[in-house]
PDB file of C-alpha atoms and ligand atoms in Angstrom:
ATOM      1  CA  MET P   1      62.149 -79.053 -63.786  1.00 94.00           C
ATOM      2  CA  ARG P   2      62.564 -76.075 -65.908  1.00 97.00           C
ATOM      3  CA  ILE P   3      59.230 -73.673 -66.597  1.00 98.00           C
ATOM      4  CA  LEU P   4      58.910 -71.020 -69.076  1.00 98.00           C
ATOM      5  CA  ILE P   5      56.536 -68.293 -67.699  1.00 98.00           C
ATOM      6  CA  SER P   6      54.703 -65.264 -70.293  1.00 98.00           C
ATOM      7  CA  ASN P   7      51.628 -63.842 -69.733  1.00 98.00           C
ATOM      8  CA  ASP P   8      49.433 -61.264 -71.655  1.00 98.00           C
ATOM      9  CA  ASP P   9      48.864 -58.308 -69.203  1.00 98.00           C
ATOM     10  CA  GLY P  10      52.567 -57.552 -69.226  1.00 98.00           C
ATOM     11  CA  TYR P  11      55.973 -58.506 -67.835  1.00 98.00           C
ATOM     12  CA  LEU P  12      55.278 -55.736 -64.683  1.00 98.00           C
ATOM     13  CA  ALA P  13      51.921 -57.256 -63.851  1.00 98.00           C
ATOM     14  CA  PRO P  14      50.991 -58.473 -60.612  1.00 98.00           C
ATOM     15  CA  GLY P  15      49.825 -62.067 -61.678  1.00 98.00           C
ATOM     16  CA  ILE P  16      52.932 -63.028 -63.593  1.00 98.00           C
ATOM     17  CA  ASN P  17      55.383 -61.533 -60.461  1.00 98.00           C
ATOM     18  CA  ALA P  18      53.061 -63.863 -58.106  1.00 98.00           C
ATOM     19  CA  LEU P  19      53.363 -66.739 -60.241  1.00 98.00           C
ATOM     20  CA  ALA P  20      57.362 -66.734 -60.325  1.00 98.00           C
ATOM     21  CA  GLU P  21      57.456 -66.215 -56.660  1.00 98.00           C
ATOM     22  CA  ALA P  22      55.540 -69.363 -56.514  1.00 98.00           C
ATOM     23  CA  LEU P  23      56.905 -71.283 -58.751  1.00 98.00           C
ATOM     24  CA  GLN P  24      60.922 -70.575 -58.330  1.00 98.00           C
ATOM     25  CA  PRO P  25      61.302 -72.266 -55.311  1.00 97.00           C
ATOM     26  CA  ILE P  26      60.358 -75.905 -57.278  1.00 96.00           C
ATOM     27  CA  ALA P  27      61.976 -75.287 -60.818  1.00 97.00           C
ATOM     28  CA  ASP P  28      63.974 -73.297 -62.743  1.00 97.00           C
ATOM     29  CA  ILE P  29      62.109 -70.353 -63.861  1.00 98.00           C
ATOM     30  CA  VAL P  30      62.225 -67.835 -66.991  1.00 98.00           C
ATOM     31  CA  VAL P  31      60.205 -65.128 -67.751  1.00 98.00           C
ATOM     32  CA  VAL P  32      59.909 -64.123 -70.931  1.00 98.00           C
ATOM     33  CA  ALA P  33      56.594 -61.547 -71.197  1.00 98.00           C
ATOM     34  CA  PRO P  34      55.301 -58.476 -73.635  1.00 98.00           C
ATOM     35  CA  ASP P  35      56.888 -55.052 -72.467  1.00 98.00           C
ATOM     36  CA  SER P  36      53.065 -54.012 -72.067  1.00 98.00           C
ATOM     37  CA  ASN P  37      49.336 -55.065 -71.727  1.00 98.00           C
ATOM     38  CA  ARG P  38      48.450 -57.557 -74.863  1.00 98.00           C
ATOM     39  CA  SER P  39      45.093 -58.702 -73.348  1.00 97.00           C
ATOM     40  CA  GLY P  40      42.632 -59.699 -76.376  1.00 95.00           C
ATOM     41  CA  ALA P  41      46.137 -60.501 -78.658  1.00 97.00           C
ATOM     42  CA  SER P  42      44.971 -63.973 -79.588  1.00 97.00           C
ATOM     43  CA  ASN P  43      47.686 -66.136 -81.288  1.00 98.00           C
ATOM     44  CA  SER P  44      49.045 -63.624 -83.067  1.00 98.00           C
ATOM     45  CA  LEU P  45      52.724 -63.272 -83.913  1.00 98.00           C
ATOM     46  CA  THR P  46      54.600 -59.926 -85.214  1.00 98.00           C
ATOM     47  CA  LEU P  47      55.379 -60.259 -88.664  1.00 98.00           C
ATOM     48  CA  ASP P  48      56.185 -56.634 -89.969  1.00 98.00           C
ATOM     49  CA  ARG P  49      58.880 -56.112 -87.663  1.00 98.00           C
ATOM     50  CA  PRO P  50      61.998 -57.642 -85.789  1.00 98.00           C
ATOM     51  CA  LEU P  51      61.337 -57.856 -81.649  1.00 98.00           C
ATOM     52  CA  SER P  52      63.851 -57.015 -79.372  1.00 98.00           C
ATOM     53  CA  VAL P  53      64.061 -59.115 -75.451  1.00 98.00           C
ATOM     54  CA  GLN P  54      65.482 -57.312 -72.696  1.00 98.00           C
ATOM     55  CA  GLN P  55      66.016 -58.019 -68.986  1.00 98.00           C
ATOM     56  CA  ALA P  56      64.580 -56.318 -66.549  1.00 98.00           C
ATOM     57  CA  ALA P  57      66.471 -56.024 -63.097  1.00 98.00           C
ATOM     58  CA  ASN P  58      64.631 -58.540 -61.656  1.00 96.00           C
ATOM     59  CA  GLY P  59      65.677 -60.454 -64.502  1.00 98.00           C
ATOM     60  CA  PHE P  60      62.139 -61.114 -66.189  1.00 98.00           C
ATOM     61  CA  TYR P  61      62.904 -60.932 -69.593  1.00 98.00           C
ATOM     62  CA  PHE P  62      60.233 -58.678 -71.549  1.00 98.00           C
ATOM     63  CA  VAL P  63      59.480 -58.634 -76.006  1.00 98.00           C
ATOM     64  CA  ASN P  64      57.906 -55.717 -77.431  1.00 98.00           C
ATOM     65  CA  GLY P  65      55.906 -57.957 -78.714  1.00 98.00           C
ATOM     66  CA  THR P  66      53.017 -60.264 -78.167  1.00 98.00           C
ATOM     67  CA  PRO P  67      52.538 -63.073 -75.684  1.00 98.00           C
ATOM     68  CA  THR P  68      52.501 -65.897 -78.482  1.00 98.00           C
ATOM     69  CA  ASP P  69      55.674 -63.942 -79.752  1.00 98.00           C
ATOM     70  CA  CYS P  70      57.041 -64.289 -76.625  1.00 98.00           C
ATOM     71  CA  VAL P  71      56.673 -68.020 -76.093  1.00 98.00           C
ATOM     72  CA  HIS P  72      57.452 -68.505 -80.094  1.00 98.00           C
ATOM     73  CA  VAL P  73      60.692 -66.453 -79.356  1.00 98.00           C
ATOM     74  CA  ALA P  74      61.855 -68.318 -76.458  1.00 98.00           C
ATOM     75  CA  LEU P  75      61.316 -71.732 -77.784  1.00 98.00           C
ATOM     76  CA  THR P  76      62.970 -71.025 -81.528  1.00 98.00           C
ATOM     77  CA  GLY P  77      65.549 -69.649 -80.490  1.00 95.00           C
ATOM     78  CA  MET P  78      66.116 -67.523 -77.090  1.00 96.00           C
ATOM     79  CA  LEU P  79      66.434 -70.224 -74.651  1.00 97.00           C
ATOM     80  CA  PRO P  80      70.069 -72.401 -74.668  1.00 96.00           C
ATOM     81  CA  GLU P  81      67.619 -75.505 -73.687  1.00 96.00           C
ATOM     82  CA  LEU P  82      63.364 -76.375 -74.037  1.00 97.00           C
ATOM     83  CA  PRO P  83      61.415 -75.949 -71.269  1.00 98.00           C
ATOM     84  CA  ASP P  84      59.462 -79.044 -69.467  1.00 97.00           C
ATOM     85  CA  LEU P  85      56.582 -76.616 -68.838  1.00 97.00           C
ATOM     86  CA  VAL P  86      55.024 -73.380 -70.281  1.00 98.00           C
ATOM     87  CA  VAL P  87      52.852 -71.925 -67.886  1.00 98.00           C
ATOM     88  CA  SER P  88      51.136 -68.633 -68.271  1.00 98.00           C
ATOM     89  CA  GLY P  89      49.125 -66.060 -66.536  1.00 97.00           C
ATOM     90  CA  ILE P  90      48.237 -65.258 -63.623  1.00 98.00           C
ATOM     91  CA  ASN P  91      45.842 -63.191 -65.543  1.00 98.00           C
ATOM     92  CA  ASN P  92      43.939 -60.262 -64.740  1.00 98.00           C
ATOM     93  CA  GLY P  93      40.387 -61.404 -65.096  1.00 97.00           C
ATOM     94  CA  PRO P  94      38.840 -64.791 -66.306  1.00 97.00           C
ATOM     95  CA  ASN P  95      39.383 -66.965 -69.641  1.00 97.00           C
ATOM     96  CA  MET P  96      36.072 -69.201 -69.502  1.00 97.00           C
ATOM     97  CA  GLY P  97      34.247 -70.155 -72.114  1.00 96.00           C
ATOM     98  CA  ASP P  98      34.461 -68.194 -75.600  1.00 94.00           C
ATOM     99  CA  ASP P  99      36.661 -65.828 -73.899  1.00 95.00           C
ATOM    100  CA  THR P 100      39.991 -68.426 -74.885  1.00 97.00           C
ATOM    101  CA  LEU P 101      39.709 -67.526 -78.516  1.00 96.00           C
ATOM    102  CA  TYR P 102      40.520 -64.818 -77.438  1.00 96.00           C
ATOM    103  CA  SER P 103      42.805 -64.565 -74.790  1.00 98.00           C
ATOM    104  CA  GLY P 104      46.454 -63.412 -74.808  1.00 98.00           C
ATOM    105  CA  THR P 105      46.797 -65.853 -71.941  1.00 98.00           C
ATOM    106  CA  VAL P 106      45.461 -68.771 -73.292  1.00 98.00           C
ATOM    107  CA  ALA P 107      47.388 -68.373 -76.251  1.00 98.00           C
ATOM    108  CA  ALA P 108      50.765 -68.296 -74.665  1.00 98.00           C
ATOM    109  CA  ALA P 109      49.742 -71.420 -73.281  1.00 98.00           C
ATOM    110  CA  THR P 110      48.804 -72.783 -76.673  1.00 98.00           C
ATOM    111  CA  GLU P 111      52.395 -71.665 -78.395  1.00 98.00           C
ATOM    112  CA  GLY P 112      53.687 -73.980 -75.770  1.00 98.00           C
ATOM    113  CA  TYR P 113      51.429 -76.683 -76.683  1.00 98.00           C
ATOM    114  CA  LEU P 114      51.998 -76.355 -80.248  1.00 98.00           C
ATOM    115  CA  PHE P 115      55.789 -77.127 -79.567  1.00 98.00           C
ATOM    116  CA  GLY P 116      55.141 -80.361 -78.031  1.00 97.00           C
ATOM    117  CA  ILE P 117      55.509 -78.981 -74.338  1.00 97.00           C
ATOM    118  CA  PRO P 118      52.731 -79.535 -71.711  1.00 97.00           C
ATOM    119  CA  ALA P 119      51.344 -75.942 -71.081  1.00 98.00           C
ATOM    120  CA  ILE P 120      48.722 -74.312 -68.152  1.00 98.00           C
ATOM    121  CA  ALA P 121      46.957 -70.808 -68.665  1.00 98.00           C
ATOM    122  CA  PHE P 122      45.845 -69.237 -65.310  1.00 98.00           C
ATOM    123  CA  SER P 123      43.460 -67.139 -64.976  1.00 98.00           C
ATOM    124  CA  GLN P 124      41.757 -65.000 -61.832  1.00 98.00           C
ATOM    125  CA  GLY P 125      37.857 -65.437 -61.657  1.00 97.00           C
ATOM    126  CA  SER P 126      37.546 -61.893 -61.890  1.00 96.00           C
ATOM    127  CA  TYR P 127      39.218 -58.547 -62.325  1.00 96.00           C
ATOM    128  CA  GLY P 128      41.402 -56.249 -59.924  1.00 97.00           C
ATOM    129  CA  TRP P 129      44.167 -58.834 -58.537  1.00 97.00           C
ATOM    130  CA  THR P 130      42.395 -59.667 -54.662  1.00 97.00           C
ATOM    131  CA  HIS P 131      43.948 -62.901 -53.416  1.00 98.00           C
ATOM    132  CA  VAL P 132      46.277 -63.517 -55.960  1.00 98.00           C
ATOM    133  CA  ASP P 133      48.499 -64.891 -53.488  1.00 98.00           C
ATOM    134  CA  ALA P 134      45.735 -67.381 -53.344  1.00 98.00           C
ATOM    135  CA  ALA P 135      45.851 -67.978 -57.004  1.00 98.00           C
ATOM    136  CA  ALA P 136      49.821 -68.662 -56.779  1.00 98.00           C
ATOM    137  CA  ARG P 137      49.372 -71.081 -54.601  1.00 98.00           C
ATOM    138  CA  VAL P 138      46.940 -72.993 -56.454  1.00 98.00           C
ATOM    139  CA  ALA P 139      48.718 -72.567 -59.965  1.00 98.00           C
ATOM    140  CA  ARG P 140      51.712 -74.200 -57.879  1.00 98.00           C
ATOM    141  CA  GLU P 141      49.854 -77.229 -56.649  1.00 97.00           C
ATOM    142  CA  ILE P 142      48.779 -77.919 -60.167  1.00 97.00           C
ATOM    143  CA  VAL P 143      51.775 -77.611 -61.469  1.00 96.00           C
ATOM    144  CA  GLU P 144      53.528 -79.906 -58.234  1.00 94.00           C
ATOM    145  CA  ARG P 145      51.271 -82.179 -59.761  1.00 90.00           C
ATOM    146  CA  TYR P 146      52.773 -81.999 -63.206  1.00 77.00           C
ATOM    147  CA  LEU P 147      50.280 -84.370 -64.238  1.00 80.00           C
ATOM    148  CA  ASP P 148      51.635 -87.408 -65.598  1.00 83.00           C
ATOM    149  CA  ALA P 149      48.174 -89.225 -65.812  1.00 88.00           C
ATOM    150  CA  LEU P 150      47.840 -86.938 -69.192  1.00 92.00           C
ATOM    151  CA  GLU P 151      48.910 -87.622 -72.428  1.00 92.00           C
ATOM    152  CA  SER P 152      51.929 -85.061 -73.199  1.00 93.00           C
ATOM    153  CA  PRO P 153      51.782 -82.486 -74.400  1.00 96.00           C
ATOM    154  CA  TYR P 154      48.396 -81.386 -72.532  1.00 97.00           C
ATOM    155  CA  LEU P 155      47.183 -77.533 -72.899  1.00 98.00           C
ATOM    156  CA  LEU P 156      45.098 -76.997 -69.386  1.00 98.00           C
ATOM    157  CA  ASN P 157      43.035 -73.564 -69.117  1.00 98.00           C
ATOM    158  CA  VAL P 158      42.623 -73.039 -65.210  1.00 98.00           C
ATOM    159  CA  ASN P 159      40.365 -70.886 -63.912  1.00 98.00           C
ATOM    160  CA  ILE P 160      40.732 -69.663 -60.311  1.00 98.00           C
ATOM    161  CA  PRO P 161      38.030 -67.860 -58.208  1.00 98.00           C
ATOM    162  CA  CYS P 162      38.898 -64.751 -56.196  1.00 98.00           C
ATOM    163  CA  LEU P 163      38.746 -66.112 -52.829  1.00 98.00           C
ATOM    164  CA  PRO P 164      40.939 -66.271 -49.838  1.00 98.00           C
ATOM    165  CA  TYR P 165      42.868 -69.695 -50.024  1.00 98.00           C
ATOM    166  CA  GLU P 166      40.977 -71.370 -47.456  1.00 98.00           C
ATOM    167  CA  GLN P 167      37.921 -70.907 -49.175  1.00 98.00           C
ATOM    168  CA  LEU P 168      38.495 -72.283 -52.700  1.00 98.00           C
ATOM    169  CA  GLY P 169      36.634 -75.118 -53.708  1.00 98.00           C
ATOM    170  CA  PRO P 170      38.785 -78.053 -54.969  1.00 97.00           C
ATOM    171  CA  LEU P 171      40.397 -78.699 -58.651  1.00 97.00           C
ATOM    172  CA  THR P 172      37.416 -79.470 -60.512  1.00 98.00           C
ATOM    173  CA  PRO P 173      37.406 -80.861 -64.155  1.00 98.00           C
ATOM    174  CA  THR P 174      35.294 -78.970 -66.763  1.00 98.00           C
ATOM    175  CA  ARG P 175      34.288 -78.291 -70.326  1.00 98.00           C
ATOM    176  CA  LEU P 176      33.963 -74.778 -71.743  1.00 98.00           C
ATOM    177  CA  GLY P 177      30.590 -72.896 -71.199  1.00 97.00           C
ATOM    178  CA  ARG P 178      29.525 -70.376 -73.751  1.00 95.00           C
ATOM    179  CA  ARG P 179      29.350 -66.653 -73.691  1.00 92.00           C
ATOM    180  CA  HIS P 180      26.288 -64.516 -75.806  1.00 91.00           C
ATOM    181  CA  GLN P 181      27.181 -62.641 -78.141  1.00 90.00           C
ATOM    182  CA  ALA P 182      29.471 -59.039 -76.792  1.00 90.00           C
ATOM    183  CA  GLU P 183      28.235 -56.013 -75.829  1.00 90.00           C
ATOM    184  CA  PRO P 184      27.885 -53.817 -78.827  1.00 92.00           C
ATOM    185  CA  VAL P 185      31.072 -51.109 -79.476  1.00 94.00           C
ATOM    186  CA  ILE P 186      31.097 -47.915 -77.419  1.00 94.00           C
ATOM    187  CA  ARG P 187      30.927 -45.046 -79.736  1.00 95.00           C
ATOM    188  CA  ALA P 188      33.045 -41.759 -78.592  1.00 96.00           C
ATOM    189  CA  GLN P 189      34.796 -38.924 -80.913  1.00 97.00           C
ATOM    190  CA  ASP P 190      38.343 -38.216 -80.818  1.00 96.00           C
ATOM    191  CA  PRO P 191      39.965 -34.942 -79.434  1.00 97.00           C
ATOM    192  CA  ARG P 192      39.680 -33.821 -83.132  1.00 97.00           C
ATOM    193  CA  GLY P 193      36.267 -34.568 -83.623  1.00 97.00           C
ATOM    194  CA  ARG P 194      36.362 -38.032 -85.101  1.00 97.00           C
ATOM    195  CA  GLU P 195      34.394 -40.885 -84.827  1.00 97.00           C
ATOM    196  CA  ILE P 196      36.138 -43.669 -82.789  1.00 97.00           C
ATOM    197  CA  PHE P 197      34.939 -47.170 -81.576  1.00 96.00           C
ATOM    198  CA  TRP P 198      35.931 -49.019 -78.195  1.00 95.00           C
ATOM    199  CA  ILE P 199      35.629 -52.733 -77.925  1.00 93.00           C
ATOM    200  CA  GLY P 200      32.765 -53.046 -75.976  1.00 90.00           C
ATOM    201  CA  PRO P 201      32.735 -55.812 -72.743  1.00 89.00           C
ATOM    202  CA  PRO P 202      31.870 -59.444 -73.603  1.00 89.00           C
ATOM    203  CA  GLY P 203      28.828 -61.502 -73.641  1.00 89.00           C
ATOM    204  CA  ALA P 204      27.155 -62.469 -70.476  1.00 90.00           C
ATOM    205  CA  CYS P 205      27.187 -66.242 -70.031  1.00 91.00           C
ATOM    206  CA  LYS P 206      24.581 -68.235 -72.202  1.00 92.00           C
ATOM    207  CA  ASP P 207      26.002 -71.697 -71.322  1.00 93.00           C
ATOM    208  CA  ALA P 208      26.939 -72.073 -67.651  1.00 94.00           C
ATOM    209  CA  GLY P 209      25.451 -75.092 -66.631  1.00 95.00           C
ATOM    210  CA  GLU P 210      26.796 -78.206 -64.335  1.00 96.00           C
ATOM    211  CA  GLY P 211      30.015 -79.292 -66.074  1.00 97.00           C
ATOM    212  CA  THR P 212      31.192 -75.803 -67.434  1.00 98.00           C
ATOM    213  CA  ASP P 213      34.038 -73.484 -66.177  1.00 98.00           C
ATOM    214  CA  PHE P 214      31.747 -70.411 -65.097  1.00 98.00           C
ATOM    215  CA  HIS P 215      29.855 -72.922 -62.994  1.00 98.00           C
ATOM    216  CA  ALA P 216      32.534 -74.273 -61.155  1.00 98.00           C
ATOM    217  CA  VAL P 217      34.009 -70.604 -60.413  1.00 98.00           C
ATOM    218  CA  SER P 218      30.946 -69.357 -59.671  1.00 97.00           C
ATOM    219  CA  SER P 219      30.486 -72.236 -57.281  1.00 98.00           C
ATOM    220  CA  GLY P 220      34.333 -71.239 -55.596  1.00 98.00           C
ATOM    221  CA  ARG P 221      35.797 -74.185 -57.089  1.00 98.00           C
ATOM    222  CA  VAL P 222      39.079 -74.293 -59.378  1.00 98.00           C
ATOM    223  CA  SER P 223      38.209 -75.182 -62.817  1.00 98.00           C
ATOM    224  CA  VAL P 224      40.206 -76.932 -64.965  1.00 98.00           C
ATOM    225  CA  THR P 225      39.780 -77.293 -68.771  1.00 98.00           C
ATOM    226  CA  PRO P 226      41.419 -79.905 -71.045  1.00 98.00           C
ATOM    227  CA  LEU P 227      41.620 -78.258 -74.313  1.00 98.00           C
ATOM    228  CA  GLN P 228      42.352 -78.977 -78.058  1.00 96.00           C
ATOM    229  CA  ILE P 229      43.602 -77.077 -81.071  1.00 95.00           C
ATOM    230  CA  ASP P 230      41.670 -78.880 -84.277  1.00 94.00           C
ATOM    231  CA  LEU P 231      38.903 -76.713 -84.836  1.00 94.00           C
ATOM    232  CA  THR P 232      37.186 -79.387 -87.384  1.00 96.00           C
ATOM    233  CA  HIS P 233      33.615 -79.687 -87.049  1.00 96.00           C
ATOM    234  CA  LYS P 234      34.014 -83.166 -87.312  1.00 94.00           C
ATOM    235  CA  THR P 235      30.679 -84.380 -87.228  1.00 94.00           C
ATOM    236  CA  GLN P 236      29.355 -81.723 -90.138  1.00 97.00           C
ATOM    237  CA  LEU P 237      32.364 -83.508 -92.715  1.00 96.00           C
ATOM    238  CA  ALA P 238      29.933 -86.410 -93.664  1.00 95.00           C
ATOM    239  CA  THR P 239      26.765 -83.835 -94.187  1.00 96.00           C
ATOM    240  CA  LEU P 240      29.911 -81.228 -95.891  1.00 97.00           C
ATOM    241  CA  ALA P 241      30.991 -84.173 -98.464  1.00 96.00           C
ATOM    242  CA  LYS P 242      27.497 -85.245 -99.469  1.00 96.00           C
ATOM    243  CA  ALA P 243      26.663 -81.232-100.550  1.00 97.00           C
ATOM    244  CA  LEU P 244      29.337 -80.569-102.133  1.00 97.00           C
ATOM    245  CA  ALA P 245      29.042 -84.247-104.452  1.00 94.00           C
TER     246      ALA P 245
HETATM  247 MN1  LIG X 301      45.376 -60.321 -69.652  1.00 84.24          MN
END
């Protein structure tokens, strides 16, 4: 099996290193990841300048672009053969509920999915890389299942609690929860006295009930959410058709 690995925290992040180490014994892996932390990049492509691909001493390729750039370049010209699977992460911190729209980790997987390749995004339930080795072991177990039961391509969003492997609950199918709106921007001044703004933290959970990704992870279980990309509000189509008639 050939696996393309990317992330949004950059090619030097502990999470991508743990993921590559865990998958290397079971697959032919190629790592193509951003040269710096591009968390929050969502599905952005770099269109105003060319991209360079360089190889680090450990064999990882790094790109001066976004997670989506990395997977796009890898799939559309850089790799001699297409991978069987695209995996992304392991992200530093959760990508649950509304986070999935902003996440570069999910976006890297999404780019594989859009090219018809099964893809899985992996994130840790909180920040700081605690027990990232346990998360990598879970990632490998999920990849080893290779999920033949799912229609291909599939796009899975996995969030793993930061717990020792032995304390992790089972893989749990979930839906996305919802967050409240994000916290306000943080207003400050730059050294020249000009006003600047830092984007604030995400909002607290609004829908974290039974069945959601938030609920599974807060209960110590591994959340696995199948995603789709069609944003059409299907139940509103008929109402809109009437309104526009
Ligand atoms: Mn990140």
